[in-house]
CSV table of C-alpha atoms in Angstrom, one decimal:
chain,number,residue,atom,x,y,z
A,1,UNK,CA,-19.8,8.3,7.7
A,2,UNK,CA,-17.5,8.8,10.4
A,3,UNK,CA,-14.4,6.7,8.1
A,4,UNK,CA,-15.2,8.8,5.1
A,5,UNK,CA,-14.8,12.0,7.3
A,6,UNK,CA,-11.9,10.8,8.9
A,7,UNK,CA,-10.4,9.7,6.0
A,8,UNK,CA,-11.5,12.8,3.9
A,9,UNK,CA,-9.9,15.2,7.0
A,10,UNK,CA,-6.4,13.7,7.2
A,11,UNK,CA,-6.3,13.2,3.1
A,12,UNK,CA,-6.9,16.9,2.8
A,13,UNK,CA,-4.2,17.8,5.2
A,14,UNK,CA,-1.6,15.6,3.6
A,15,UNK,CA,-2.1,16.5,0.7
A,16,UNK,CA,-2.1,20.6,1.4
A,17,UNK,CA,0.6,20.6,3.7
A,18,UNK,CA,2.7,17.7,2.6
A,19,UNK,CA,2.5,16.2,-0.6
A,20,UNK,CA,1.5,19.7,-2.1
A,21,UNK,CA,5.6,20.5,-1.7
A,22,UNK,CA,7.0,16.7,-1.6
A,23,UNK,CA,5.5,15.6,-4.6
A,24,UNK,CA,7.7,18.2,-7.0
A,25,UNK,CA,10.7,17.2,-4.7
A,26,UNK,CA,10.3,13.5,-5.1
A,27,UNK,CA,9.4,13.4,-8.5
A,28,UNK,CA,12.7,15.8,-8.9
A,29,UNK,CA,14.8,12.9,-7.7
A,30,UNK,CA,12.8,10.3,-9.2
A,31,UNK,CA,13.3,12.0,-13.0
A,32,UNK,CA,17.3,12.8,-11.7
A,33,UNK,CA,17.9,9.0,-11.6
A,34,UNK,CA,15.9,7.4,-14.5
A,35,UNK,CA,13.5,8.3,-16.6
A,36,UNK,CA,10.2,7.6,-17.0
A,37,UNK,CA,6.7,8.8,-15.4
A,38,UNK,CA,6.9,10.1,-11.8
A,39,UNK,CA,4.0,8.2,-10.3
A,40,UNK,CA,3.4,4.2,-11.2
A,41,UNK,CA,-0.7,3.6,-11.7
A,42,UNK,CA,-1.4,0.1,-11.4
A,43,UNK,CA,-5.1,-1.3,-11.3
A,44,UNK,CA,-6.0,-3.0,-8.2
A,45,UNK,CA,-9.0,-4.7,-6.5
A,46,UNK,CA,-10.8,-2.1,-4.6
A,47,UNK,CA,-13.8,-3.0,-2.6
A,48,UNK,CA,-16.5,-5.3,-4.1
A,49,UNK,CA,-13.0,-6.5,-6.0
A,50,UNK,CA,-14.0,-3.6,-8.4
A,51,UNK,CA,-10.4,-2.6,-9.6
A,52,UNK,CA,-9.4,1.2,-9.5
A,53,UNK,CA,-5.9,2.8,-10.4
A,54,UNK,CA,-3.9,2.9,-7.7
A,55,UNK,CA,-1.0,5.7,-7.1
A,56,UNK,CA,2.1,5.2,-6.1
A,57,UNK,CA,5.9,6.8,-6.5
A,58,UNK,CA,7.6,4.7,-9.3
A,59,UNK,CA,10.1,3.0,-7.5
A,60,UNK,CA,11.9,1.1,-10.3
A,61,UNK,CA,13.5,1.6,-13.6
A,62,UNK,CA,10.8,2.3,-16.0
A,63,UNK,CA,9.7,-0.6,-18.5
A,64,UNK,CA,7.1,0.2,-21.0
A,65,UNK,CA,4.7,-2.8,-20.7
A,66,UNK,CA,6.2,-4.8,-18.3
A,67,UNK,CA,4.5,-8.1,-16.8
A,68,UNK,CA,3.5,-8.0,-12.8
A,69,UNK,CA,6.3,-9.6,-10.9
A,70,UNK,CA,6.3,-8.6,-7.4
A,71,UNK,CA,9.4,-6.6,-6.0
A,72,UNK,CA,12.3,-9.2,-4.1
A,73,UNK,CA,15.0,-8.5,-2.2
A,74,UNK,CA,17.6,-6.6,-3.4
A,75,UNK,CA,16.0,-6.6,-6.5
A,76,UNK,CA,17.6,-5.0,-9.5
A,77,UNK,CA,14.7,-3.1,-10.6
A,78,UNK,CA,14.4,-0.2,-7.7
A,79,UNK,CA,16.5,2.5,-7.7
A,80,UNK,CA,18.3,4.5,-4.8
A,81,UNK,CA,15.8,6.7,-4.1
A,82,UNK,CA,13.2,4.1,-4.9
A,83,UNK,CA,14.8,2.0,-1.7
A,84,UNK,CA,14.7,5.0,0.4
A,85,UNK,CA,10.5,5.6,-0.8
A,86,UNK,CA,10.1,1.6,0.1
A,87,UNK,CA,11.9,1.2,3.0
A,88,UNK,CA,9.9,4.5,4.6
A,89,UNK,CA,6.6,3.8,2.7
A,90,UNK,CA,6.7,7.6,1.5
A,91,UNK,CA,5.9,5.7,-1.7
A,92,UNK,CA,2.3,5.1,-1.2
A,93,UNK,CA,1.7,9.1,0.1
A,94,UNK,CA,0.3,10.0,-3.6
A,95,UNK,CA,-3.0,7.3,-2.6
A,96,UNK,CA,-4.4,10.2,-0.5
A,97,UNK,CA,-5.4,11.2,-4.0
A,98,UNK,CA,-7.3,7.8,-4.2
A,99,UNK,CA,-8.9,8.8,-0.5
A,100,UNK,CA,-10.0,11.9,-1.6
A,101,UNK,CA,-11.5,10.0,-5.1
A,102,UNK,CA,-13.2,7.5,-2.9
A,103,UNK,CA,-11.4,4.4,-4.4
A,104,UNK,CA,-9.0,3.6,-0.9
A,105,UNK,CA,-9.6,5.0,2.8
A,106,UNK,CA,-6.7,5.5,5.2
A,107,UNK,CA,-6.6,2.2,6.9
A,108,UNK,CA,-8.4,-0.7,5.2
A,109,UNK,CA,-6.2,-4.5,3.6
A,110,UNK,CA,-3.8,-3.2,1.7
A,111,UNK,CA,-4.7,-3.5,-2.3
A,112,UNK,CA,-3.0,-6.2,-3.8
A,113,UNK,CA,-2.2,-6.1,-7.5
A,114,UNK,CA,-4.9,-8.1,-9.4
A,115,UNK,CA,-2.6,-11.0,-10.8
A,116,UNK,CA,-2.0,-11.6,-6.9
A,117,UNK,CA,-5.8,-11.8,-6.5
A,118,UNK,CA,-6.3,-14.3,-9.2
A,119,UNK,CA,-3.4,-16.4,-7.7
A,120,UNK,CA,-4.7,-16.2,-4.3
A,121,UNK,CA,-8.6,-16.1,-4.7
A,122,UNK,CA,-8.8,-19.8,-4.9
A,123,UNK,CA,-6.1,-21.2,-2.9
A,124,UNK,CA,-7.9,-18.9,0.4
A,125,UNK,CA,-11.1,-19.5,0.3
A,126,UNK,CA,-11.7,-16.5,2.7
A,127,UNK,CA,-9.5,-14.2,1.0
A,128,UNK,CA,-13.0,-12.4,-0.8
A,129,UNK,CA,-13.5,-11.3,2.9
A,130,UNK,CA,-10.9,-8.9,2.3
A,131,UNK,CA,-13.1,-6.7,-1.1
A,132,UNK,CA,-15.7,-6.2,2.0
A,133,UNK,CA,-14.5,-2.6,3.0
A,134,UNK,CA,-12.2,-0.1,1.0
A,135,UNK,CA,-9.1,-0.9,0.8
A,136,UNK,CA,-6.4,1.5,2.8
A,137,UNK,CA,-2.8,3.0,2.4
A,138,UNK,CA,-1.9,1.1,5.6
A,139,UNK,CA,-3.6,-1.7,7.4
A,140,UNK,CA,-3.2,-4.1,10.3
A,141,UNK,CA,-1.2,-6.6,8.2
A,142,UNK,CA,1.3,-4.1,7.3
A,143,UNK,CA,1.4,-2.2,10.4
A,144,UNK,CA,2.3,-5.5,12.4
A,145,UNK,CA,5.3,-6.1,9.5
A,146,UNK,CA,3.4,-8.5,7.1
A,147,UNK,CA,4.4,-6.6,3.8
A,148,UNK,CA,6.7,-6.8,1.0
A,149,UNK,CA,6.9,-10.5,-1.1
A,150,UNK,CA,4.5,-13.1,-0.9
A,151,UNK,CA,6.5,-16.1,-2.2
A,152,UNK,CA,4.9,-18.5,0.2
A,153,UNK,CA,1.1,-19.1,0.3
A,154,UNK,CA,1.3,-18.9,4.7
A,155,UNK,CA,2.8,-15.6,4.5
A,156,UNK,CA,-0.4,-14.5,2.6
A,157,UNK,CA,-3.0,-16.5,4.7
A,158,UNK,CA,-1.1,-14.4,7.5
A,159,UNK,CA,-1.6,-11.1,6.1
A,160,UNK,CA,-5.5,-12.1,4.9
A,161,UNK,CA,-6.5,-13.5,9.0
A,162,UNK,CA,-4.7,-9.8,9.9
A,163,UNK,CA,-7.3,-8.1,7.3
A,164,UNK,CA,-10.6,-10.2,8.3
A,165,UNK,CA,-10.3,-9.7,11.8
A,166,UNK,CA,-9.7,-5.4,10.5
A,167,UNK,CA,-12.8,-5.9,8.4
A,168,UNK,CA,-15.1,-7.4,11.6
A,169,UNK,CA,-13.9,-4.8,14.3
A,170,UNK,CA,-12.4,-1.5,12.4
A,171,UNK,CA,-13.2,1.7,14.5
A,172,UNK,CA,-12.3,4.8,14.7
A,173,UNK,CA,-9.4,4.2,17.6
A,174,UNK,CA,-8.2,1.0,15.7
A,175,UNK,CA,-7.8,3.5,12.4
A,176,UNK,CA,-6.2,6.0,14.8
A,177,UNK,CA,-3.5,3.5,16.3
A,178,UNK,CA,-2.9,1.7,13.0
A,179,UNK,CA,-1.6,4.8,11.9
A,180,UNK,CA,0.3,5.4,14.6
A,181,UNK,CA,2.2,1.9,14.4
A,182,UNK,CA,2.6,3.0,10.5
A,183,UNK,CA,4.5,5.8,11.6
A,184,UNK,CA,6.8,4.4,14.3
A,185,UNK,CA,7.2,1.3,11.1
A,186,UNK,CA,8.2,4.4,9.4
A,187,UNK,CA,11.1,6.2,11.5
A,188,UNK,CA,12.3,2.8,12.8
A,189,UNK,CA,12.3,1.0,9.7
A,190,UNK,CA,11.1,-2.2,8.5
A,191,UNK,CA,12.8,-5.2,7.7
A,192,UNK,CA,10.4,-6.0,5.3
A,193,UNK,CA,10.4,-3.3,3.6
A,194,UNK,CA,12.0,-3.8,0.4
């Protein structure tokens, strides 16, 4: 009760104070460098692995019906100001809407897209640890600099220990300095932020 009101309070004042005059700015540049749909929806496992659509800023060109492949370095498809919504994570602001719906909280293991899940779900046998709570716009993993491409199966067994041990001990503090470290990732940067 105490989450959902946390993340219910800060989701309401994001989205009133900041997103309520970023969003037309954003999706301004976003349409002034390629077209196609201001915000990318992509289904991803939310808790219980029940998949919801999750919000973000498109970030690359648009491709009707393209297949999942997950974002590399330099890679071709992002565009200028999709680096600049990466690299500051200004991407993932429109999920407060998926807060305020109940499909994601504030902190929580990042959502993965769901062909990742299928990859993953039987090479870590815990990885089903992680469907336990809601999933969050920023978690432990990511606020410790375990984001961005997955190519090797240790880098995600690394992020999944980071989101079991969120899953056994979240609190209120932990939520509260987990944001905190996602903001200083923020202004400083990240190098895995791509």
């Amino acid at each position: 009760m105490v989450k959902r009101c946390f993340d219910l309070i800060v989701s309401l004042l994001v989205t009133a104070f900041i997103l309520s005059w970023l969003l037309p700015l954003i999706g301004f540049l976003i349409r002034l460098e390629s077209k196609g749909p201001i915000l990318f929806v992509q289904l991803r496992s939310g808790i219980n692995g029940r998949p919801f659509p999750c919000l973000k800023f498109r970030t690359m060109k648009h491709q009707k019906n393209a297949s999942f492949k997950q974002a590399t370095q330099n890679d071709v498809r992002v565009t200028r100001i999709g680096r600049i919504l990466r690299k500051t994570n200004l991407d993932e602001l429109p999920q407060v809407l998926n807060v305020i719906a109940g499909h994601m909280s504030i902190v929580g293991p990042r959502p993965h897209p769901i062909p990742l899940d299928i990859q993953y779900l039987p090479l870590i046998p815990e990885y089903r640890e992680r469907f336990r709570t809601k999933p969050g716009i920023t978690g432990l993993a990511q606020a410790k600099g375990l984001r961005g491409e997955t190519s090797e199966l240790n880098q995600m067994r690394h992020r999944v220990r980071y989101d079991i041990w969120y899953t056994k001990y979240s609190s209120l503090l932990l939520d509260i300095k987990i944001c905190w470290w996602t903001v200083e990732k923020m202004i400083k940067g990240d190098k895995n932020a791509w």
